[in-house]
Every structure is written in structure tokens, then in C-alpha cells.
């Protein structure tokens, strides 16, 4: 496939996204609000809301997200088994896991520290006087012991059915090691898994080609429902979070990547475009796993034995963007409620937010649930979440894009450190990957 067509998928997703946003805003403008009608209610309700927004676009968007999620468990399992049994030395798993987890924790801690600092300096909560009208109850942050024990499945099928990613990862690793050690039988199974992997990756590519339509539907529904008045009240909070998210993605990551690998960060950021758009439109790191795996292996040149392990792990435990929202939100809520937080409180926020992100799946809105744990930990009113919920969906989309960029960066660093990075693929400007479905061999039959 040539460069033009790879770019055209990215281009088509951008067009789908912009068209969806515009159409959604148009619906928003003509839909009745508080009796202020532009078009008679019956017509608008029936055709626009009933048929298009809650009908056609909702169906299109949801089918797209569901199909992405459908691929996640089989894809992670199969590619991780392939990755593990192709490792010449299975004892390397310890060093890959160790490096990945340390980097994930380190980048999250950096992210939340920058966010807290920005929150203190910009003080988005001073002068905001809003009544919290939504009650939110916090669940307890899991302890480290619970997280570790919870990684081991007592029933792998239950883990598959529930999509418990850490448990799927552990089972796949053990299964892959056993395949590698099982001699002839293992070789036969390894070949079958390689074939399965090839087929599932084809399915990923088919779905990626439908992304422009899915993204169009998702954006239309979302933007027809966003409440613009929430943004006016929360503009400073919104832009503080957004600013730190961009800073982290465009400054922190490039610096870390350059320092630890010497690779060109501009190439990295450019090649992340399509995946970042997937994350933005689905607001789910988990649903984005197929695209992240495709980008890290085919465009960034990381070996499947590394990426199949670090990508799903990152989608579950690494949420730098989410941590940024939590850092700013905690400071914001403390300012609104006039609570002075001490240095110990801030340290507590960093530790809780980092730990809470482990074991919480990357799905839309999970950041707010984790925020409830963080607030409860430092004695801030959990109802404070009611203040920011109105603008959270849009921030969720941006922070998910940051989350997957972080997962991919760590994957590249670990790949390089383990000697599993093809620098020619990384540096190639021909952004080919195979993003497009190749129907030729079907025609040839
Ligand atoms: N939606 C985010 C993710 O999937 C998590 C969150 O911040 O709510 O990565």
C-alpha cells in the first residue's frame, strides 16, 4: 500500500470526525430547548431526535464501539500467546514486565505532579461558586495486595467473559510459556496461533476501514447532546486540564522518548495520529487496543512479543491523561470548597491516583470513578465531581488519546531496550502499515 492510501484513512477519519461534530452542533441548534423552538416540536422530535440522533447515529456509533470491543479479548489473548512463545528466552518476560510497569508508574506520577502544580498556579477554582447538585459515592481504592491477587484468574473463561484484561494477560503469558516448552505439540499449536493472529489482525484492519463512518456517528450523537453552558462556567478548569494534557503529550513524552531511546519524537507523534483519533472518538483505551497494537507493531516497528504484552497492560494500568484530570480536578474542588490541602495530602493524591489507575479498565468515564476514590482519600467532598461532570466527556476523549500515546511510548522504549525494535520501520516516512483492506486476492480467486 502506498503512502497516499495510509494517509487517506487518517484523512477519512478526520473528515468523519469534523462532519459529525458539525452535524451534531447543527442538531443541537435546531433541537428544542426550554420551549424555545425553531421548528415545530413534532417534526424535530420525530425526525431529528427519534430517527437520526437516537436511531440511525446511535446504532451506527454503538455498533462501531461494540465491534471494536468484540476484538479486544481474542486479539489480546492470541497475539500475546504468539508473542510469548516466540520469545527465544521466556525468562525475558520478567524484565519486559518490570521495565513496562516501572515506566507506566513513573509517567503517571510525573503527569499527576505537573497537573497538581498547574492547578495550584492557575487556580481554576477560585471565584467559582456553584452548587453541587449531583451526589456521587466513592468506592474504596483497591489495596496493592488486592490488585496483585486479582491479577490471577481462578477461571480464565470468566476473565474472558468479563474482559478482565490483567487476568487475560496473566493466563496468556502462562499459556504461551507452556506452548514454548511443549516440544512438538507446542510447535503445532504455535503455528495455529500464528495463523489465528494473522486472521484477527485482518479483522482489525477491516474495522479500521469502517472507522470514518463509526466516528461520524459517534461525534454526531455526542455533539448534539453536549451542554455548551457547562463550558462557560468551567472554562478555566477545562482549559487547564486541556493545556496540561497537551503539554504532557507534546513535551513530556517526546523528552522521555528522546532521552531513553535517542529516537526522533516527531516521527513518533506523527505516527500516533490515527490511533489518537480512535482513542478520541471512542474515549476508551480498551476499545483502542486493536489500533494501538497495529500502530506500535506495523508503524513504530516494535516486535509483537513486546507490544502484545505492554499495549493491553498499558490500556489497563497506565492512564496518564486520566491522572492529569484527577490532579487538576482535586485542586479545583479543594479551591471551590475552600479546603487547604497540605503537602502530605498532595502526596496522598499522587499515590492514590497512581494505584487506583492500576486494575481499572480503560473505558469511558472511569476516570471520574477513580477521582471519587482520590477525593475521599484526602477528605474532599465527593459531590465536588458534580461540578465538573458537565465538561468531562470532552476531556475524557482528549485524555484517552494521551493515555494511548503513553502506552505506545512505553512500548517503544521497552522494545528498544529489549532489542525488539526495528528502527528502519520506526524511521520510515512511508507510513504504510497496512491500514487498507487488500481485496486483490479475493478478486484473483
Ligand atoms: N476513558 C479513559 C480511558 O479509557 C479512562 C478515563 O479517564 O475515564 O483511557
Short mmCIF file of C-alpha atoms and ligand atoms in Angstrom, two decimals:
data_model
loop_
_atom_site.label_atom_id
_atom_site.label_comp_id
_atom_site.label_asym_id
_atom_site.label_seq_id
_atom_site.Cartn_x
_atom_site.Cartn_y
_atom_site.Cartn_z
CA UNK A 1 0.00 0.00 0.00
CA UNK A 2 1.32 3.44 -0.78
CA UNK A 3 1.66 6.45 1.46
CA UNK A 4 -1.30 8.18 -0.06
CA UNK A 5 -3.77 5.49 0.92
CA UNK A 6 -2.46 5.25 4.50
CA UNK A 7 -2.88 8.95 4.82
CA UNK A 8 -6.26 8.73 3.27
CA UNK A 9 -7.54 6.54 6.12
CA UNK A 10 -6.34 9.15 8.60
CA UNK A 11 -7.84 11.85 6.39
CA UNK A 12 -11.13 9.99 6.15
CA UNK A 13 -11.33 9.64 9.91
CA UNK A 14 -10.65 13.37 10.32
CA UNK A 15 -13.36 14.18 7.78
CA UNK A 16 -15.81 11.82 9.53
CA UNK A 17 -14.99 13.45 12.84
CA UNK A 18 -15.37 17.04 11.67
CA UNK A 19 -18.55 16.27 9.71
CA UNK A 20 -20.02 14.55 12.78
CA UNK A 21 -19.13 17.47 15.06
CA UNK A 22 -20.70 19.97 12.66
CA UNK A 23 -23.85 17.92 12.15
CA UNK A 24 -24.17 17.34 15.91
CA UNK A 25 -23.85 21.07 16.59
CA UNK A 26 -26.42 21.74 13.91
CA UNK A 27 -28.85 19.31 15.54
CA UNK A 28 -28.10 20.96 18.86
CA UNK A 29 -29.06 24.33 17.35
CA UNK A 30 -32.39 23.19 15.94
CA UNK A 31 -33.44 20.90 18.78
CA UNK A 32 -35.94 22.48 21.19
CA UNK A 33 -34.55 23.77 24.44
CA UNK A 34 -36.85 25.09 27.17
CA UNK A 35 -39.71 25.67 24.80
CA UNK A 36 -37.54 27.83 22.58
CA UNK A 37 -38.49 26.25 19.27
CA UNK A 38 -37.15 26.99 15.86
CA UNK A 39 -39.02 24.19 14.12
CA UNK A 40 -42.33 22.76 15.41
CA UNK A 41 -41.70 20.17 18.14
CA UNK A 42 -43.45 17.23 16.47
CA UNK A 43 -41.22 17.36 13.41
CA UNK A 44 -37.98 17.87 15.31
CA UNK A 45 -38.75 15.24 17.90
CA UNK A 46 -39.76 12.64 15.43
CA UNK A 47 -37.26 13.06 12.66
CA UNK A 48 -34.18 14.60 14.18
CA UNK A 49 -34.17 13.16 17.66
CA UNK A 50 -36.12 9.95 17.20
CA UNK A 51 -34.93 8.89 13.78
CA UNK A 52 -31.44 10.35 13.43
CA UNK A 53 -29.88 11.00 16.84
CA UNK A 54 -31.43 8.24 18.93
CA UNK A 55 -31.87 5.98 15.92
CA UNK A 56 -29.51 5.92 12.98
CA UNK A 57 -26.45 7.58 14.51
CA UNK A 58 -26.80 5.88 17.86
CA UNK A 59 -26.98 2.48 16.15
CA UNK A 60 -24.01 3.24 13.86
CA UNK A 61 -21.84 4.55 16.70
CA UNK A 62 -22.67 1.78 19.14
CA UNK A 63 -22.12 -0.98 16.58
CA UNK A 64 -18.70 0.51 15.83
CA UNK A 65 -17.65 0.61 19.50
CA UNK A 66 -19.11 -2.83 20.21
CA UNK A 67 -17.27 -4.36 17.26
CA UNK A 68 -14.01 -2.84 18.45
CA UNK A 69 -14.58 -4.25 21.92
CA UNK A 70 -15.50 -7.60 20.40
CA UNK A 71 -11.98 -7.88 19.03
CA UNK A 72 -10.13 -6.91 22.20
CA UNK A 73 -10.16 -10.16 24.20
CA UNK A 74 -9.45 -12.54 21.28
CA UNK A 75 -6.82 -10.17 19.91
CA UNK A 76 -5.01 -9.72 23.20
CA UNK A 77 -5.09 -13.42 24.00
CA UNK A 78 -3.99 -14.68 20.61
CA UNK A 79 -1.30 -12.07 19.97
CA UNK A 80 0.08 -12.41 23.48
CA UNK A 81 0.31 -16.20 23.21
CA UNK A 82 2.12 -15.73 19.86
CA UNK A 83 4.37 -13.10 21.40
CA UNK A 84 5.27 -15.23 24.41
CA UNK A 85 6.00 -18.43 22.55
CA UNK A 86 8.12 -16.58 20.03
CA UNK A 87 10.36 -15.19 22.77
CA UNK A 88 13.57 -17.15 22.48
CA UNK A 89 14.13 -16.72 26.16
CA UNK A 90 10.89 -16.77 28.16
CA UNK A 91 12.69 -15.55 31.26
CA UNK A 92 12.78 -12.18 29.46
CA UNK A 93 9.12 -11.73 30.44
CA UNK A 94 10.27 -10.61 33.89
CA UNK A 95 12.48 -7.87 32.53
CA UNK A 96 9.89 -6.71 29.95
CA UNK A 97 7.17 -6.58 32.62
CA UNK A 98 9.47 -4.88 35.11
CA UNK A 99 10.53 -2.16 32.68
CA UNK A 100 6.98 -1.58 31.43
CA UNK A 101 5.41 -1.36 34.89
CA UNK A 102 8.14 0.98 36.22
CA UNK A 103 7.76 3.28 33.22
CA UNK A 104 3.96 3.24 33.46
CA UNK A 105 4.06 4.20 37.12
CA UNK A 106 6.77 6.80 36.61
CA UNK A 107 4.97 8.59 33.75
CA UNK A 108 1.69 8.59 35.69
CA UNK A 109 3.38 10.09 38.73
CA UNK A 110 5.01 12.78 36.54
CA UNK A 111 1.66 13.51 34.87
CA UNK A 112 -0.23 13.99 38.09
CA UNK A 113 2.55 16.10 39.64
CA UNK A 114 2.52 18.50 36.66
CA UNK A 115 -1.29 18.63 36.89
CA UNK A 116 -1.27 19.49 40.60
CA UNK A 117 1.33 22.18 40.00
CA UNK A 118 -0.70 23.68 37.16
CA UNK A 119 -3.83 23.56 39.34
CA UNK A 120 -2.07 25.45 42.13
CA UNK A 121 -0.54 28.05 39.78
CA UNK A 122 -3.62 28.68 37.63
CA UNK A 123 -6.13 28.24 40.47
CA UNK A 124 -9.14 27.41 38.26
CA UNK A 125 -11.43 27.01 41.29
CA UNK A 126 -11.08 30.42 42.87
CA UNK A 127 -14.13 32.54 42.30
CA UNK A 128 -16.22 29.62 41.07
CA UNK A 129 -19.38 29.49 43.06
CA UNK A 130 -21.52 26.63 42.03
CA UNK A 131 -23.82 24.37 43.93
CA UNK A 132 -23.05 20.70 43.53
CA UNK A 133 -26.29 19.01 42.61
CA UNK A 134 -25.10 15.55 41.83
CA UNK A 135 -24.25 13.08 44.52
CA UNK A 136 -21.51 10.64 43.87
CA UNK A 137 -20.35 7.94 46.22
CA UNK A 138 -16.79 6.81 46.32
CA UNK A 139 -15.78 3.20 46.33
CA UNK A 140 -12.58 2.27 48.14
CA UNK A 141 -9.31 2.31 46.21
CA UNK A 142 -8.09 -1.29 45.96
CA UNK A 143 -5.02 -2.12 48.04
CA UNK A 144 -1.86 -3.23 46.27
CA UNK A 145 -2.32 -6.75 47.70
CA UNK A 146 -5.82 -6.93 46.23
CA UNK A 147 -4.58 -5.71 42.87
CA UNK A 148 -1.82 -8.33 42.74
CA UNK A 149 -4.01 -11.25 43.83
CA UNK A 150 -6.77 -10.06 41.49
CA UNK A 151 -4.44 -10.41 38.51
CA UNK A 152 -4.62 -14.20 38.68
CA UNK A 153 -7.78 -15.75 37.23
CA UNK A 154 -9.41 -18.66 39.02
CA UNK A 155 -11.35 -19.26 35.83
CA UNK A 156 -9.87 -17.96 32.56
CA UNK A 157 -13.24 -18.14 30.80
CA UNK A 158 -14.70 -15.87 33.42
CA UNK A 159 -11.82 -13.45 32.78
CA UNK A 160 -12.52 -13.59 29.03
CA UNK A 161 -16.24 -13.12 29.54
CA UNK A 162 -15.76 -10.13 31.83
CA UNK A 163 -12.94 -8.70 29.73
CA UNK A 164 -10.67 -8.57 32.79
CA UNK A 165 -7.54 -7.58 30.93
CA UNK A 166 -4.92 -8.21 33.62
CA UNK A 167 -6.26 -11.73 34.16
CA UNK A 168 -6.33 -12.38 30.42
CA UNK A 169 -2.71 -11.19 30.20
CA UNK A 170 -1.57 -13.50 33.02
CA UNK A 171 -3.34 -16.52 31.54
CA UNK A 172 -2.00 -15.80 28.04
CA UNK A 173 1.55 -15.47 29.38
CA UNK A 174 1.37 -18.78 31.27
CA UNK A 175 -0.25 -20.50 28.30
CA UNK A 176 2.37 -19.07 25.92
CA UNK A 177 5.23 -20.23 28.15
CA UNK A 178 3.72 -23.73 28.28
CA UNK A 179 3.39 -23.76 24.46
CA UNK A 180 7.05 -22.76 24.14
CA UNK A 181 8.08 -25.61 26.45
CA UNK A 182 5.82 -28.28 24.97
CA UNK A 183 8.06 -29.55 22.14
CA UNK A 184 6.28 -30.86 19.02
CA UNK A 185 2.77 -30.30 20.34
CA UNK A 186 3.76 -26.77 21.26
CA UNK A 187 5.14 -26.10 17.80
CA UNK A 188 1.91 -27.21 16.15
CA UNK A 189 -0.19 -25.03 18.44
CA UNK A 190 2.19 -22.09 17.98
CA UNK A 191 1.67 -22.30 14.21
CA UNK A 192 -2.08 -22.34 14.64
CA UNK A 193 -1.91 -19.30 16.91
CA UNK A 194 0.26 -17.50 14.34
CA UNK A 195 -2.40 -18.16 11.70
CA UNK A 196 -5.17 -17.04 14.05
CA UNK A 197 -3.24 -13.88 14.81
CA UNK A 198 -2.94 -13.09 11.13
CA UNK A 199 -6.69 -13.51 10.69
CA UNK A 200 -7.64 -11.40 13.69
CA UNK A 201 -5.30 -8.63 12.54
CA UNK A 202 -7.10 -8.70 9.16
CA UNK A 203 -10.37 -8.22 11.03
CA UNK A 204 -8.82 -5.26 12.86
CA UNK A 205 -7.90 -3.68 9.55
CA UNK A 206 -11.38 -4.24 8.12
CA UNK A 207 -12.83 -2.50 11.14
CA UNK A 208 -10.33 0.33 10.96
CA UNK A 209 -11.54 1.00 7.46
CA UNK A 210 -15.06 1.41 8.77
CA UNK A 211 -13.84 3.84 11.41
CA UNK A 212 -14.66 7.05 9.49
CA UNK A 213 -18.36 6.10 9.48
CA UNK A 214 -18.35 4.94 13.09
CA UNK A 215 -16.55 8.08 14.20
CA UNK A 216 -19.01 10.22 12.23
CA UNK A 217 -21.98 8.62 14.03
CA UNK A 218 -20.34 8.86 17.45
CA UNK A 219 -19.45 12.53 17.05
CA UNK A 220 -22.90 13.44 15.74
CA UNK A 221 -24.70 11.91 18.74
CA UNK A 222 -22.22 13.30 21.22
CA UNK A 223 -22.15 16.86 19.94
CA UNK A 224 -25.93 17.02 19.60
CA UNK A 225 -26.13 16.45 23.34
CA UNK A 226 -23.20 18.42 24.80
CA UNK A 227 -24.34 21.22 27.04
CA UNK A 228 -22.50 24.41 25.97
CA UNK A 229 -23.49 26.32 29.14
CA UNK A 230 -21.38 23.93 31.24
CA UNK A 231 -18.30 25.08 29.35
CA UNK A 232 -18.86 28.75 30.10
CA UNK A 233 -18.80 28.15 33.85
CA UNK A 234 -15.88 25.81 33.77
CA UNK A 235 -13.76 27.39 31.06
CA UNK A 236 -10.66 27.87 33.24
CA UNK A 237 -10.83 24.32 34.61
CA UNK A 238 -11.42 22.92 31.14
CA UNK A 239 -8.51 24.77 29.55
CA UNK A 240 -6.16 23.99 32.45
CA UNK A 241 -6.77 20.25 32.02
CA UNK A 242 -6.55 20.55 28.25
CA UNK A 243 -3.31 22.57 28.45
CA UNK A 244 -1.62 20.05 30.76
CA UNK A 245 -2.79 17.15 28.58
CA UNK A 246 -1.23 18.75 25.51
CA UNK A 247 1.93 19.63 27.42
CA UNK A 248 2.31 16.04 28.56
CA UNK A 249 1.71 14.58 25.10
CA UNK A 250 3.78 17.09 23.17
CA UNK A 251 6.60 17.85 25.61
CA UNK A 252 6.95 15.24 28.39
CA UNK A 253 6.61 12.20 26.11
CA UNK A 254 8.95 13.47 23.39
CA UNK A 255 11.58 14.38 26.00
CA UNK A 256 11.36 10.99 27.73
CA UNK A 257 11.44 9.17 24.38
CA UNK A 258 14.46 11.12 23.18
CA UNK A 259 16.33 10.69 26.47
CA UNK A 260 15.70 6.96 26.80
CA UNK A 261 15.96 5.84 23.17
CA UNK A 262 17.50 8.63 21.09
CA UNK A 263 14.66 8.12 18.56
CA UNK A 264 13.02 11.02 16.78
CA UNK A 265 9.96 12.08 18.83
CA UNK A 266 8.40 13.94 15.89
CA UNK A 267 8.20 10.70 13.91
CA UNK A 268 6.60 9.04 16.93
CA UNK A 269 3.94 11.72 17.39
CA UNK A 270 3.14 11.76 13.65
CA UNK A 271 2.67 8.00 13.55
CA UNK A 272 0.33 8.13 16.53
CA UNK A 273 -2.28 10.20 14.65
CA UNK A 274 -4.73 7.50 13.63
CA UNK A 275 -4.61 5.73 16.99
CA UNK A 276 -5.04 9.00 18.88
CA UNK A 277 -8.14 9.67 16.79
CA UNK A 278 -9.54 6.24 17.60
CA UNK A 279 -8.98 6.95 21.28
CA UNK A 280 -10.51 10.40 20.98
CA UNK A 281 -13.68 9.15 19.37
CA UNK A 282 -14.19 6.04 21.47
CA UNK A 283 -12.97 7.52 24.80
CA UNK A 284 -11.77 4.05 25.66
CA UNK A 285 -8.16 2.84 25.78
CA UNK A 286 -9.51 -0.70 25.81
CA UNK A 287 -11.54 -0.34 22.64
CA UNK A 288 -8.49 1.31 21.05
CA UNK A 289 -6.19 -1.69 21.75
CA UNK A 290 -6.57 -3.10 18.20
CA UNK A 291 -5.44 0.19 16.68
CA UNK A 292 -2.65 0.72 19.25
CA UNK A 293 -1.28 -2.75 18.54
CA UNK A 294 -1.41 -2.12 14.82
CA UNK A 295 0.45 1.20 15.14
CA UNK A 296 3.11 0.01 17.56
CA UNK A 297 3.97 -3.12 15.59
CA UNK A 298 3.47 -2.02 11.98
CA UNK A 299 4.30 1.68 12.04
CA UNK A 300 6.63 2.04 15.01
CA UNK A 301 8.44 -1.25 14.43
CA UNK A 302 8.11 -2.83 17.88
CA UNK A 303 8.18 -6.65 17.91
CA UNK A 304 4.88 -8.38 18.61
CA UNK A 305 6.44 -10.24 21.54
CA UNK A 306 6.78 -6.88 23.34
CA UNK A 307 3.76 -4.93 22.06
CA UNK A 308 1.25 -7.74 22.61
CA UNK A 309 2.26 -7.63 26.27
CA UNK A 310 2.79 -3.94 27.00
CA UNK A 311 -0.12 -2.48 24.98
CA UNK A 312 -3.02 -4.28 26.73
CA UNK A 313 -1.22 -3.88 30.03
CA UNK A 314 -0.88 -0.14 29.40
CA UNK A 315 -4.52 0.18 28.40
CA UNK A 316 -5.39 -1.18 31.83
CA UNK A 317 -2.82 0.22 34.22
CA UNK A 318 -1.44 3.32 32.51
CA UNK A 319 -3.65 6.37 32.43
CA UNK A 320 -1.54 9.50 32.42
CA UNK A 321 -4.28 11.63 30.87
CA UNK A 322 -6.73 10.46 33.49
CA UNK A 323 -4.22 11.21 36.25
CA UNK A 324 -3.86 14.75 34.86
CA UNK A 325 -7.60 15.33 35.05
CA UNK A 326 -7.58 13.98 38.60
CA UNK A 327 -4.73 16.24 39.68
CA UNK A 328 -6.34 19.41 38.33
CA UNK A 329 -9.82 18.34 39.50
CA UNK A 330 -8.64 17.69 43.06
CA UNK A 331 -7.04 21.12 43.34
CA UNK A 332 -10.07 22.71 41.65
CA UNK A 333 -12.57 21.09 44.03
CA UNK A 334 -10.41 21.99 47.06
CA UNK A 335 -10.37 25.62 45.88
CA UNK A 336 -14.12 25.72 45.25
CA UNK A 337 -14.84 24.30 48.72
CA UNK A 338 -12.11 26.41 50.34
CA UNK A 339 -10.18 23.46 51.69
CA UNK A 340 -6.42 23.89 52.15
CA UNK A 341 -4.53 20.81 51.06
CA UNK A 342 -1.15 20.07 52.68
CA UNK A 343 1.94 18.61 51.03
CA UNK A 344 1.06 15.25 52.60
CA UNK A 345 -2.40 15.48 51.02
CA UNK A 346 -0.85 16.08 47.61
CA UNK A 347 1.50 13.13 48.05
CA UNK A 348 -1.53 11.07 49.03
CA UNK A 349 -3.30 12.21 45.85
CA UNK A 350 -0.31 11.15 43.74
CA UNK A 351 -0.08 7.71 45.36
CA UNK A 352 -3.85 7.03 45.35
CA UNK A 353 -4.36 8.19 41.77
CA UNK A 354 -1.42 6.12 40.54
CA UNK A 355 -2.58 3.00 42.40
CA UNK A 356 -6.24 3.50 41.54
CA UNK A 357 -5.37 3.53 37.86
CA UNK A 358 -3.96 0.01 38.13
CA UNK A 359 -6.68 -2.55 37.73
CA UNK A 360 -9.26 -0.05 36.48
CA UNK A 361 -10.10 -0.81 32.88
CA UNK A 362 -9.73 1.91 30.25
CA UNK A 363 -13.38 2.58 29.48
CA UNK A 364 -15.27 5.86 29.10
CA UNK A 365 -15.80 7.79 32.31
CA UNK A 366 -13.81 5.51 34.59
CA UNK A 367 -11.60 8.49 35.46
CA UNK A 368 -14.45 10.04 37.44
CA UNK A 369 -14.93 6.89 39.49
CA UNK A 370 -11.24 6.90 40.28
CA UNK A 371 -11.45 10.58 41.12
CA UNK A 372 -14.08 9.76 43.74
CA UNK A 373 -11.57 7.45 45.44
CA UNK A 374 -8.90 10.14 45.36
CA UNK A 375 -11.19 12.81 46.81
CA UNK A 376 -12.38 10.51 49.58
CA UNK A 377 -8.77 9.73 50.44
CA UNK A 378 -7.92 13.37 51.20
CA UNK A 379 -11.27 14.19 52.80
CA UNK A 380 -12.66 16.37 49.99
CA UNK A 381 -16.42 16.24 49.29
CA UNK A 382 -17.04 13.62 46.64
CA UNK A 383 -20.08 15.63 45.48
CA UNK A 384 -17.49 18.02 44.02
CA UNK A 385 -17.50 15.71 41.00
CA UNK A 386 -20.94 17.12 40.20
CA UNK A 387 -19.19 20.41 39.41
CA UNK A 388 -17.03 19.06 36.63
CA UNK A 389 -19.18 16.30 35.19
CA UNK A 390 -20.66 18.62 32.55
CA UNK A 391 -17.38 19.02 30.68
CA UNK A 392 -15.93 15.64 31.48
CA UNK A 393 -16.98 13.79 28.35
CA UNK A 394 -14.94 16.02 26.07
CA UNK A 395 -11.95 15.89 28.40
CA UNK A 396 -12.35 12.11 28.58
CA UNK A 397 -11.84 11.94 24.83
CA UNK A 398 -8.68 14.03 24.91
CA UNK A 399 -7.21 12.26 27.94
CA UNK A 400 -7.84 8.85 26.39
CA UNK A 401 -5.77 9.96 23.39
CA UNK A 402 -3.00 10.90 25.84
CA UNK A 403 -3.39 7.57 27.66
CA UNK A 404 -2.81 5.52 24.50
CA UNK A 405 0.07 7.74 23.40
CA UNK A 406 1.71 6.96 26.75
CA UNK A 407 1.11 3.22 26.29
CA UNK A 408 2.71 3.37 22.86
CA UNK A 409 5.69 5.40 24.02
CA UNK A 410 6.46 2.94 26.81
CA UNK A 411 6.07 0.10 24.30
CA UNK A 412 8.66 1.73 22.02
CA UNK A 413 11.09 2.30 24.93
CA UNK A 414 10.77 -1.28 26.18
CA UNK A 415 11.06 -2.59 22.60
CA UNK A 416 14.29 -0.65 22.11
CA UNK A 417 15.73 -1.75 25.45
CA UNK A 418 14.96 -5.40 24.71
CA UNK A 419 16.43 -5.24 21.21
CA UNK A 420 12.97 -5.75 19.69
CA UNK A 421 12.62 -2.50 17.78
CA UNK A 422 13.10 -2.25 14.04
CA UNK A 423 14.49 1.27 13.67
CA UNK A 424 14.08 1.17 9.89
CA UNK A 425 10.34 0.71 10.29
CA UNK A 426 10.25 3.39 13.01
CA UNK A 427 12.12 5.90 10.88
CA UNK A 428 10.42 5.14 7.59
CA UNK A 429 8.46 8.11 6.36
CA UNK A 430 6.33 5.79 4.31
CA UNK A 431 3.54 5.50 6.84
CA UNK A 432 2.28 2.39 5.14
CA UNK A 433 1.40 -0.18 7.86
CA UNK A 434 -1.34 -1.96 6.12
CA UNK A 435 -4.21 0.17 7.01
CA UNK A 436 -6.20 -0.75 3.97
CA UNK A 437 -8.04 -3.92 3.14
CA UNK A 438 -6.42 -5.71 0.29
CA UNK A 439 -9.19 -7.32 -1.71
CA UNK A 440 -6.96 -8.27 -4.60
CA UNK A 441 -6.52 -11.89 -3.72
CA UNK A 442 -10.30 -12.22 -3.38
CA UNK A 443 -10.68 -10.91 -6.91
CA UNK A 444 -7.98 -13.26 -8.15
CA UNK A 445 -9.93 -16.32 -6.98
N1 LIG B 1 -11.59 6.84 29.15
C1 LIG B 1 -10.29 6.68 29.70
C2 LIG B 1 -9.58 5.54 29.04
O1 LIG B 1 -10.18 4.61 28.55
C3 LIG B 1 -10.31 6.48 31.18
C4 LIG B 1 -10.87 7.73 31.82
O2 LIG B 1 -10.10 8.67 32.02
O3 LIG B 1 -12.05 7.78 32.12
O4 LIG B 1 -8.38 5.51 28.97
#
